[in-house]
Amino acid sequence: MIKPSIALILLFSLLPQPGLTLITPAARNISNHPILTAQGDRELTEEQFLQRVTVKITSETNRGSGTIIAKKGDNYLILTNAHVTRNTKTLQVQTYDGHSRAARIVPNSLSENQDLALLEFSDTRNYAIATIAQFTPNQDEIGLEVVAAGYVAETGQYRTTKGKIEQVSDRPLLEGYSVGYSGDIVQGMSGGGIFVEGELIGINGRSSHPILSNYTYEDGTKPTDAEIQQMRAVNWGISINTLLTYIRPEILTAYQLPLPKSSPGIENPTYTGYIAELETKAKGFTVRIDSSSQANGSGVIIAQQGKTYTVLTADHVLCEKIAEEKTCADYTYTLTTSDGKTLPLDRKTIIRQEGVDLAIFTFESNENYPVAEIANYSPNRESPIFVAGFPKIGDKRAGWLFSGGAVKSQEEGLLATRQSDFTITQSGASIRVSSLSGGYDMVYTSITFGGMSGGPVLNAAGQVIGIHGRSEGVKGKIQLGFSLGIPINSFIGLQEKFGSSELTM
């Protein structure tokens, strides 16, 4: 049993409720229709599934819950609250089958001070993994039914409670709290999952009507007294998207967690955490290439020698063909660098190779521009990637977009070419491409637009692993299916032919 003094010290720990009754599946109306585990090994009811992905966390000073969100080999990754693990020396994790083992905090796992913590434990047994929801709660989800899970601190018993999303804060509170929901949350359920139809949307963290209130926004401002009273009336959780935004990229990659969700519109989303850092890096070495045809493309600065910079792009950005003509149209080009300076592009410096949709050119400047870091390897399927470039729709001025996605297999890309058409944009028009020709061996799910051709494909470390060039299923020049790029190792293999073997990249 936890001492009352400890419960008071833990300001945001969940408070016990009198007359606690464990809720049966019938009482809380959880669906008993079979669902698949994330590993697909067997069918479970929603009730069984939620219990299998929820763990009990104990230490010498605290009791809490956690949610299994990923697996790598025999290592399982657990999401919980930082206040569950704070000031602890030893941690024990107990799974639904009663087995307990030591757990360790993943060091430096988050890039910001959120009330989140990641734990790891090792076990050869096969445990279910929570299914991460494909949406982030917003105002449209108010009224949506949720089920919260966790272990009761006083009894150690597993518990679930049903509620609804009541509030979604456009401005997160301190430590990342943004989802307000109803339900009978009790002490010990911190770190347990909040689920919608069996999918994880966040974790518990603060119960309603706390003894001590500290409702402050992340920017340091406070809600009005009336707003605070509304906030006190509900429980507060942290969206799973907050974890995906602030988790270190190497952990996200190692455990193959999904990318944080963002709006798929042409307006570039405002990123935070490490993704914002990657976007800033990409903006430095990505250039916009404008044509006198009024079309545009993108390119990547890959080398510098003195005042001379080398840019890698897609060849069709610089070789626009009209109708069935086989030669490049006689257009002129300019490039715009990250500092907004526009320079003429000397077509005499363009080098291309037949059979691969790549080209390089050089420009000279006294300015000091960042040079992209190249990573020569083939990414694994489902690895997170980002595509950067300057999309242009209609007559609007080309903007900037940094679009996340995941790597897919070449087989998926080949199947897609049989079912629909891939396109490239030339002279402002979408041109259909019937197969994975031109060196396009990289397939990914990033949303892309015309004008992004030639832009970098980045891994989660911000290294260039490919050059973007094609998109599938275009409607109004907006990509609705897969996108295609050329792996950077294809360029490296052709460096000598491009006359760039002596460049330092």
Short mmCIF file of N, CA, C and O in Angstrom, two decimals, residues 82-178:
data_model
loop_
_atom_site.label_atom_id
_atom_site.label_comp_id
_atom_site.label_asym_id
_atom_site.label_seq_id
_atom_site.Cartn_x
_atom_site.Cartn_y
_atom_site.Cartn_z
N ALA A 82 6.49 9.69 -16.84
CA ALA A 82 7.75 9.96 -16.15
C ALA A 82 7.55 9.97 -14.64
O ALA A 82 8.42 9.54 -13.88
N HIS A 83 6.36 10.43 -14.16
CA HIS A 83 6.16 10.48 -12.71
C HIS A 83 6.00 9.09 -12.09
O HIS A 83 6.11 8.94 -10.89
N VAL A 84 5.77 8.07 -12.92
CA VAL A 84 5.72 6.70 -12.41
C VAL A 84 7.13 6.20 -12.09
O VAL A 84 7.33 5.41 -11.15
N THR A 85 8.10 6.64 -12.86
CA THR A 85 9.48 6.15 -12.72
C THR A 85 10.40 7.11 -12.00
O THR A 85 11.56 6.79 -11.76
N ARG A 86 9.91 8.29 -11.65
CA ARG A 86 10.76 9.32 -11.06
C ARG A 86 11.31 8.89 -9.69
O ARG A 86 10.59 8.32 -8.87
N ASN A 87 12.60 9.16 -9.47
CA ASN A 87 13.27 8.89 -8.18
C ASN A 87 13.23 7.41 -7.78
O ASN A 87 13.11 7.07 -6.61
N THR A 88 13.31 6.53 -8.77
CA THR A 88 13.33 5.09 -8.49
C THR A 88 14.71 4.52 -8.76
O THR A 88 15.45 5.02 -9.62
N LYS A 89 15.06 3.48 -8.01
CA LYS A 89 16.32 2.79 -8.23
C LYS A 89 16.11 1.47 -8.96
O LYS A 89 16.96 1.04 -9.74
N THR A 90 15.01 0.81 -8.66
CA THR A 90 14.72 -0.47 -9.32
C THR A 90 13.28 -0.45 -9.83
O THR A 90 12.39 0.14 -9.19
N LEU A 91 13.06 -1.07 -10.96
CA LEU A 91 11.72 -1.16 -11.55
C LEU A 91 11.42 -2.61 -11.90
O LEU A 91 12.28 -3.31 -12.45
N GLN A 92 10.21 -3.03 -11.59
CA GLN A 92 9.73 -4.36 -11.96
C GLN A 92 8.51 -4.21 -12.85
O GLN A 92 7.64 -3.37 -12.59
N VAL A 93 8.45 -5.01 -13.90
CA VAL A 93 7.31 -5.00 -14.82
C VAL A 93 6.64 -6.37 -14.75
O VAL A 93 7.30 -7.40 -14.90
N GLN A 94 5.34 -6.35 -14.52
CA GLN A 94 4.57 -7.60 -14.51
C GLN A 94 3.59 -7.59 -15.66
O GLN A 94 2.80 -6.65 -15.82
N THR A 95 3.62 -8.64 -16.48
CA THR A 95 2.71 -8.77 -17.61
C THR A 95 1.43 -9.48 -17.17
O THR A 95 1.32 -9.96 -16.04
N TYR A 96 0.47 -9.55 -18.08
CA TYR A 96 -0.86 -10.07 -17.75
C TYR A 96 -0.82 -11.51 -17.22
O TYR A 96 -1.71 -11.94 -16.48
N ASP A 97 0.22 -12.29 -17.61
CA ASP A 97 0.32 -13.69 -17.22
C ASP A 97 0.95 -13.88 -15.84
O ASP A 97 1.19 -15.01 -15.41
N GLY A 98 1.24 -12.78 -15.14
CA GLY A 98 1.78 -12.87 -13.80
C GLY A 98 3.30 -12.90 -13.73
O GLY A 98 3.86 -12.82 -12.64
N HIS A 99 3.97 -12.97 -14.87
CA HIS A 99 5.44 -13.00 -14.87
C HIS A 99 5.99 -11.60 -14.61
O HIS A 99 5.55 -10.62 -15.21
N SER A 100 6.97 -11.53 -13.69
CA SER A 100 7.63 -10.26 -13.38
C SER A 100 9.10 -10.33 -13.76
O SER A 100 9.72 -11.41 -13.68
N ARG A 101 9.64 -9.21 -14.16
CA ARG A 101 11.07 -9.14 -14.49
C ARG A 101 11.52 -7.68 -14.33
O ARG A 101 10.71 -6.75 -14.30
N ALA A 102 12.83 -7.52 -14.23
CA ALA A 102 13.40 -6.17 -14.08
C ALA A 102 13.23 -5.40 -15.39
O ALA A 102 13.31 -5.96 -16.48
N ALA A 103 13.00 -4.11 -15.26
CA ALA A 103 12.91 -3.23 -16.41
C ALA A 103 13.92 -2.09 -16.24
O ALA A 103 14.34 -1.78 -15.13
N ARG A 104 14.30 -1.50 -17.33
CA ARG A 104 15.26 -0.40 -17.31
C ARG A 104 14.69 0.79 -18.07
O ARG A 104 13.98 0.63 -19.07
N ILE A 105 14.99 1.97 -17.57
CA ILE A 105 14.58 3.19 -18.26
C ILE A 105 15.47 3.40 -19.47
O ILE A 105 16.69 3.30 -19.37
N VAL A 106 14.87 3.68 -20.62
CA VAL A 106 15.66 3.97 -21.82
C VAL A 106 16.24 5.37 -21.67
O VAL A 106 15.49 6.35 -21.62
N PRO A 107 17.56 5.50 -21.57
CA PRO A 107 18.15 6.82 -21.29
C PRO A 107 18.02 7.77 -22.49
O PRO A 107 18.09 7.35 -23.64
N ASN A 108 17.82 9.04 -22.18
CA ASN A 108 17.78 10.09 -23.22
C ASN A 108 16.85 9.74 -24.37
O ASN A 108 17.17 9.96 -25.53
N SER A 109 15.69 9.19 -24.03
CA SER A 109 14.80 8.70 -25.07
C SER A 109 13.89 9.77 -25.65
O SER A 109 13.36 9.62 -26.75
N LEU A 110 13.71 10.86 -24.91
CA LEU A 110 12.82 11.92 -25.37
C LEU A 110 13.58 13.24 -25.43
O LEU A 110 14.44 13.51 -24.60
N SER A 111 13.23 14.04 -26.43
CA SER A 111 13.97 15.28 -26.66
C SER A 111 13.37 16.48 -25.92
O SER A 111 13.91 17.56 -25.95
N GLU A 112 12.24 16.31 -25.26
CA GLU A 112 11.61 17.40 -24.52
C GLU A 112 11.11 16.88 -23.18
O GLU A 112 10.98 15.68 -22.97
N ASN A 113 10.82 17.81 -22.27
CA ASN A 113 10.37 17.44 -20.93
C ASN A 113 8.86 17.20 -20.91
O ASN A 113 8.09 18.04 -20.47
N GLN A 114 8.45 16.05 -21.39
CA GLN A 114 7.07 15.62 -21.32
C GLN A 114 6.94 14.63 -20.16
O GLN A 114 7.92 14.03 -19.73
N ASP A 115 5.72 14.44 -19.65
CA ASP A 115 5.51 13.45 -18.59
C ASP A 115 5.40 12.06 -19.21
O ASP A 115 4.40 11.36 -19.08
N LEU A 116 6.47 11.69 -19.90
CA LEU A 116 6.54 10.41 -20.60
C LEU A 116 7.87 9.74 -20.28
O LEU A 116 8.88 10.41 -20.08
N ALA A 117 7.84 8.42 -20.24
CA ALA A 117 9.07 7.65 -20.05
C ALA A 117 8.95 6.36 -20.85
O ALA A 117 7.86 5.84 -21.05
N LEU A 118 10.09 5.89 -21.31
CA LEU A 118 10.14 4.62 -22.03
C LEU A 118 10.96 3.63 -21.22
O LEU A 118 12.06 3.95 -20.75
N LEU A 119 10.42 2.42 -21.07
CA LEU A 119 11.11 1.34 -20.39
C LEU A 119 11.34 0.20 -21.36
O LEU A 119 10.60 0.04 -22.34
N GLU A 120 12.35 -0.61 -21.07
CA GLU A 120 12.59 -1.83 -21.83
C GLU A 120 12.66 -3.01 -20.87
O GLU A 120 13.15 -2.88 -19.75
N PHE A 121 12.15 -4.15 -21.33
CA PHE A 121 12.42 -5.40 -20.63
C PHE A 121 12.66 -6.48 -21.67
O PHE A 121 12.21 -6.37 -22.82
N SER A 122 13.38 -7.49 -21.27
CA SER A 122 13.72 -8.59 -22.18
C SER A 122 12.98 -9.85 -21.78
O SER A 122 12.91 -10.19 -20.59
N ASP A 123 12.44 -10.54 -22.76
CA ASP A 123 11.74 -11.80 -22.50
C ASP A 123 11.58 -12.55 -23.81
O ASP A 123 11.29 -11.95 -24.85
N THR A 124 11.78 -13.85 -23.77
CA THR A 124 11.63 -14.67 -24.97
C THR A 124 10.17 -15.02 -25.23
O THR A 124 9.84 -15.54 -26.30
N ARG A 125 9.30 -14.77 -24.26
CA ARG A 125 7.87 -15.03 -24.47
C ARG A 125 7.30 -14.03 -25.47
O ARG A 125 7.83 -12.94 -25.66
N ASN A 126 6.21 -14.42 -26.07
CA ASN A 126 5.59 -13.60 -27.12
C ASN A 126 4.41 -12.83 -26.53
O ASN A 126 3.40 -13.42 -26.16
N TYR A 127 4.55 -11.50 -26.41
CA TYR A 127 3.48 -10.67 -25.87
C TYR A 127 2.90 -9.78 -26.96
O TYR A 127 3.59 -9.40 -27.91
N ALA A 128 1.62 -9.47 -26.80
CA ALA A 128 0.93 -8.61 -27.77
C ALA A 128 1.49 -7.19 -27.71
O ALA A 128 1.97 -6.73 -26.67
N ILE A 129 1.40 -6.50 -28.83
CA ILE A 129 1.86 -5.11 -28.96
C ILE A 129 0.64 -4.23 -29.23
O ILE A 129 -0.20 -4.57 -30.06
N ALA A 130 0.56 -3.11 -28.54
CA ALA A 130 -0.57 -2.20 -28.75
C ALA A 130 -0.60 -1.71 -30.20
O ALA A 130 0.44 -1.46 -30.81
N THR A 131 -1.79 -1.58 -30.73
CA THR A 131 -1.99 -1.02 -32.06
C THR A 131 -2.14 0.49 -31.95
O THR A 131 -3.06 0.98 -31.29
N ILE A 132 -1.23 1.23 -32.53
CA ILE A 132 -1.25 2.69 -32.43
C ILE A 132 -2.27 3.25 -33.43
O ILE A 132 -2.25 2.90 -34.61
N ALA A 133 -3.16 4.09 -32.93
CA ALA A 133 -4.24 4.64 -33.76
C ALA A 133 -3.68 5.48 -34.89
O ALA A 133 -2.62 6.10 -34.77
N GLN A 134 -4.42 5.51 -35.99
CA GLN A 134 -4.00 6.26 -37.16
C GLN A 134 -4.50 7.70 -37.15
O GLN A 134 -4.40 8.40 -38.15
N PHE A 135 -5.02 8.17 -36.01
CA PHE A 135 -5.48 9.54 -35.93
C PHE A 135 -5.02 10.15 -34.60
O PHE A 135 -4.69 9.44 -33.65
N THR A 136 -4.98 11.46 -34.57
CA THR A 136 -4.64 12.20 -33.35
C THR A 136 -5.89 12.91 -32.87
O THR A 136 -6.56 13.59 -33.66
N PRO A 137 -6.27 12.76 -31.60
CA PRO A 137 -7.50 13.41 -31.12
C PRO A 137 -7.50 14.92 -31.36
O PRO A 137 -6.51 15.60 -31.11
N ASN A 138 -8.62 15.40 -31.88
CA ASN A 138 -8.81 16.85 -32.05
C ASN A 138 -10.26 17.18 -31.71
O ASN A 138 -10.99 16.34 -31.20
N GLN A 139 -10.68 18.40 -31.99
CA GLN A 139 -12.02 18.83 -31.62
C GLN A 139 -13.10 17.96 -32.26
O GLN A 139 -14.20 17.80 -31.70
N ASP A 140 -12.80 17.39 -33.42
CA ASP A 140 -13.79 16.56 -34.11
C ASP A 140 -14.06 15.25 -33.37
O ASP A 140 -15.08 14.60 -33.60
N GLU A 141 -13.11 14.85 -32.49
CA GLU A 141 -13.27 13.57 -31.78
C GLU A 141 -13.96 13.74 -30.43
O GLU A 141 -14.11 12.76 -29.69
N ILE A 142 -14.36 14.94 -30.06
CA ILE A 142 -15.07 15.11 -28.79
C ILE A 142 -16.37 14.30 -28.82
O ILE A 142 -17.13 14.37 -29.78
N GLY A 143 -16.61 13.54 -27.78
CA GLY A 143 -17.76 12.64 -27.71
C GLY A 143 -17.43 11.21 -28.06
O GLY A 143 -18.24 10.30 -27.85
N LEU A 144 -16.22 10.98 -28.60
CA LEU A 144 -15.80 9.63 -28.97
C LEU A 144 -15.61 8.77 -27.72
O LEU A 144 -15.03 9.22 -26.73
N GLU A 145 -16.10 7.54 -27.75
CA GLU A 145 -15.98 6.64 -26.60
C GLU A 145 -14.56 6.11 -26.49
O GLU A 145 -13.92 5.75 -27.48
N VAL A 146 -14.06 6.07 -25.26
CA VAL A 146 -12.72 5.56 -24.99
C VAL A 146 -12.78 4.54 -23.87
O VAL A 146 -13.74 4.51 -23.07
N VAL A 147 -11.77 3.70 -23.80
CA VAL A 147 -11.58 2.76 -22.70
C VAL A 147 -10.19 2.98 -22.15
O VAL A 147 -9.21 2.96 -22.91
N ALA A 148 -10.07 3.25 -20.86
CA ALA A 148 -8.78 3.44 -20.21
C ALA A 148 -8.45 2.20 -19.40
O ALA A 148 -9.32 1.63 -18.74
N ALA A 149 -7.17 1.78 -19.44
CA ALA A 149 -6.74 0.56 -18.77
C ALA A 149 -5.59 0.85 -17.82
O ALA A 149 -4.86 1.83 -17.98
N GLY A 150 -5.44 -0.02 -16.82
CA GLY A 150 -4.33 0.12 -15.90
C GLY A 150 -4.49 -0.79 -14.69
O GLY A 150 -5.45 -1.56 -14.60
N TYR A 151 -3.53 -0.71 -13.77
CA TYR A 151 -3.55 -1.53 -12.56
C TYR A 151 -3.78 -0.64 -11.34
O TYR A 151 -3.18 0.43 -11.20
N VAL A 152 -4.66 -1.09 -10.46
CA VAL A 152 -4.98 -0.35 -9.25
C VAL A 152 -3.81 -0.44 -8.27
O VAL A 152 -3.34 -1.54 -7.94
N ALA A 153 -3.32 0.70 -7.80
CA ALA A 153 -2.15 0.71 -6.92
C ALA A 153 -2.41 -0.05 -5.62
O ALA A 153 -1.57 -0.80 -5.13
N GLU A 154 -3.60 0.12 -5.04
CA GLU A 154 -3.88 -0.44 -3.72
C GLU A 154 -4.04 -1.94 -3.75
O GLU A 154 -3.58 -2.65 -2.85
N THR A 155 -4.67 -2.48 -4.79
CA THR A 155 -4.95 -3.91 -4.84
C THR A 155 -4.06 -4.68 -5.82
O THR A 155 -3.97 -5.90 -5.75
N GLY A 156 -3.46 -3.96 -6.78
CA GLY A 156 -2.66 -4.63 -7.79
C GLY A 156 -3.47 -5.29 -8.88
O GLY A 156 -2.91 -6.00 -9.73
N GLN A 157 -4.79 -5.07 -8.89
CA GLN A 157 -5.65 -5.71 -9.87
C GLN A 157 -5.75 -4.88 -11.15
O GLN A 157 -5.72 -3.64 -11.12
N TYR A 158 -5.92 -5.60 -12.26
CA TYR A 158 -6.10 -4.95 -13.56
C TYR A 158 -7.50 -4.35 -13.62
O TYR A 158 -8.47 -4.92 -13.11
N ARG A 159 -7.61 -3.19 -14.27
CA ARG A 159 -8.89 -2.48 -14.30
C ARG A 159 -9.05 -1.71 -15.60
O ARG A 159 -8.09 -1.19 -16.15
N THR A 160 -10.29 -1.65 -16.08
CA THR A 160 -10.60 -0.77 -17.20
C THR A 160 -11.82 0.06 -16.86
O THR A 160 -12.63 -0.31 -16.01
N THR A 161 -11.96 1.19 -17.49
CA THR A 161 -13.12 2.05 -17.30
C THR A 161 -13.47 2.72 -18.62
O THR A 161 -12.58 3.05 -19.42
N LYS A 162 -14.74 2.90 -18.82
CA LYS A 162 -15.21 3.48 -20.07
C LYS A 162 -15.54 4.96 -19.88
O LYS A 162 -15.99 5.38 -18.81
N GLY A 163 -15.27 5.78 -20.90
CA GLY A 163 -15.58 7.20 -20.85
C GLY A 163 -15.70 7.77 -22.24
O GLY A 163 -15.81 7.03 -23.23
N LYS A 164 -15.64 9.09 -22.34
CA LYS A 164 -15.69 9.78 -23.62
C LYS A 164 -14.66 10.90 -23.65
O LYS A 164 -14.30 11.44 -22.61
N ILE A 165 -14.19 11.22 -24.84
CA ILE A 165 -13.34 12.41 -24.99
C ILE A 165 -14.21 13.63 -24.77
O ILE A 165 -15.21 13.84 -25.46
N GLU A 166 -13.86 14.44 -23.76
CA GLU A 166 -14.65 15.61 -23.39
C GLU A 166 -14.01 16.92 -23.82
O GLU A 166 -14.70 17.89 -24.14
N GLN A 167 -12.67 16.97 -23.81
CA GLN A 167 -11.96 18.19 -24.17
C GLN A 167 -10.68 17.81 -24.92
O GLN A 167 -10.06 16.80 -24.61
N VAL A 168 -10.31 18.62 -25.89
CA VAL A 168 -9.02 18.49 -26.55
C VAL A 168 -8.41 19.88 -26.59
O VAL A 168 -8.98 20.80 -27.19
N SER A 169 -7.27 20.04 -25.93
CA SER A 169 -6.64 21.36 -25.85
C SER A 169 -5.79 21.61 -27.09
O SER A 169 -4.89 20.82 -27.41
N ASP A 170 -6.09 22.70 -27.79
CA ASP A 170 -5.27 23.07 -28.95
C ASP A 170 -3.86 23.44 -28.51
O ASP A 170 -2.90 23.26 -29.25
N ARG A 171 -3.75 23.96 -27.29
CA ARG A 171 -2.44 24.26 -26.71
C ARG A 171 -2.20 23.26 -25.57
O ARG A 171 -2.89 23.31 -24.56
N PRO A 172 -1.26 22.35 -25.73
CA PRO A 172 -1.04 21.36 -24.68
C PRO A 172 -0.68 22.01 -23.35
O PRO A 172 -0.05 23.08 -23.30
N LEU A 173 -1.08 21.36 -22.27
CA LEU A 173 -0.67 21.79 -20.95
C LEU A 173 0.78 21.38 -20.71
O LEU A 173 1.35 20.61 -21.49
N LEU A 174 1.36 21.90 -19.63
CA LEU A 174 2.72 21.49 -19.27
C LEU A 174 2.83 19.97 -19.25
O LEU A 174 1.90 19.27 -18.85
N GLU A 175 3.96 19.47 -19.68
CA GLU A 175 4.30 18.04 -19.72
C GLU A 175 3.52 17.27 -20.77
O GLU A 175 3.52 16.06 -20.77
N GLY A 176 2.84 18.00 -21.69
CA GLY A 176 2.27 17.33 -22.84
C GLY A 176 0.82 16.92 -22.75
O GLY A 176 0.29 16.29 -23.67
N TYR A 177 0.13 17.26 -21.67
CA TYR A 177 -1.27 16.83 -21.52
C TYR A 177 -2.19 17.63 -22.44
O TYR A 177 -2.17 18.87 -22.45
N SER A 178 -3.00 16.90 -23.24
CA SER A 178 -3.86 17.58 -24.22
C SER A 178 -5.22 16.93 -24.40
O SER A 178 -6.10 17.53 -25.02
#
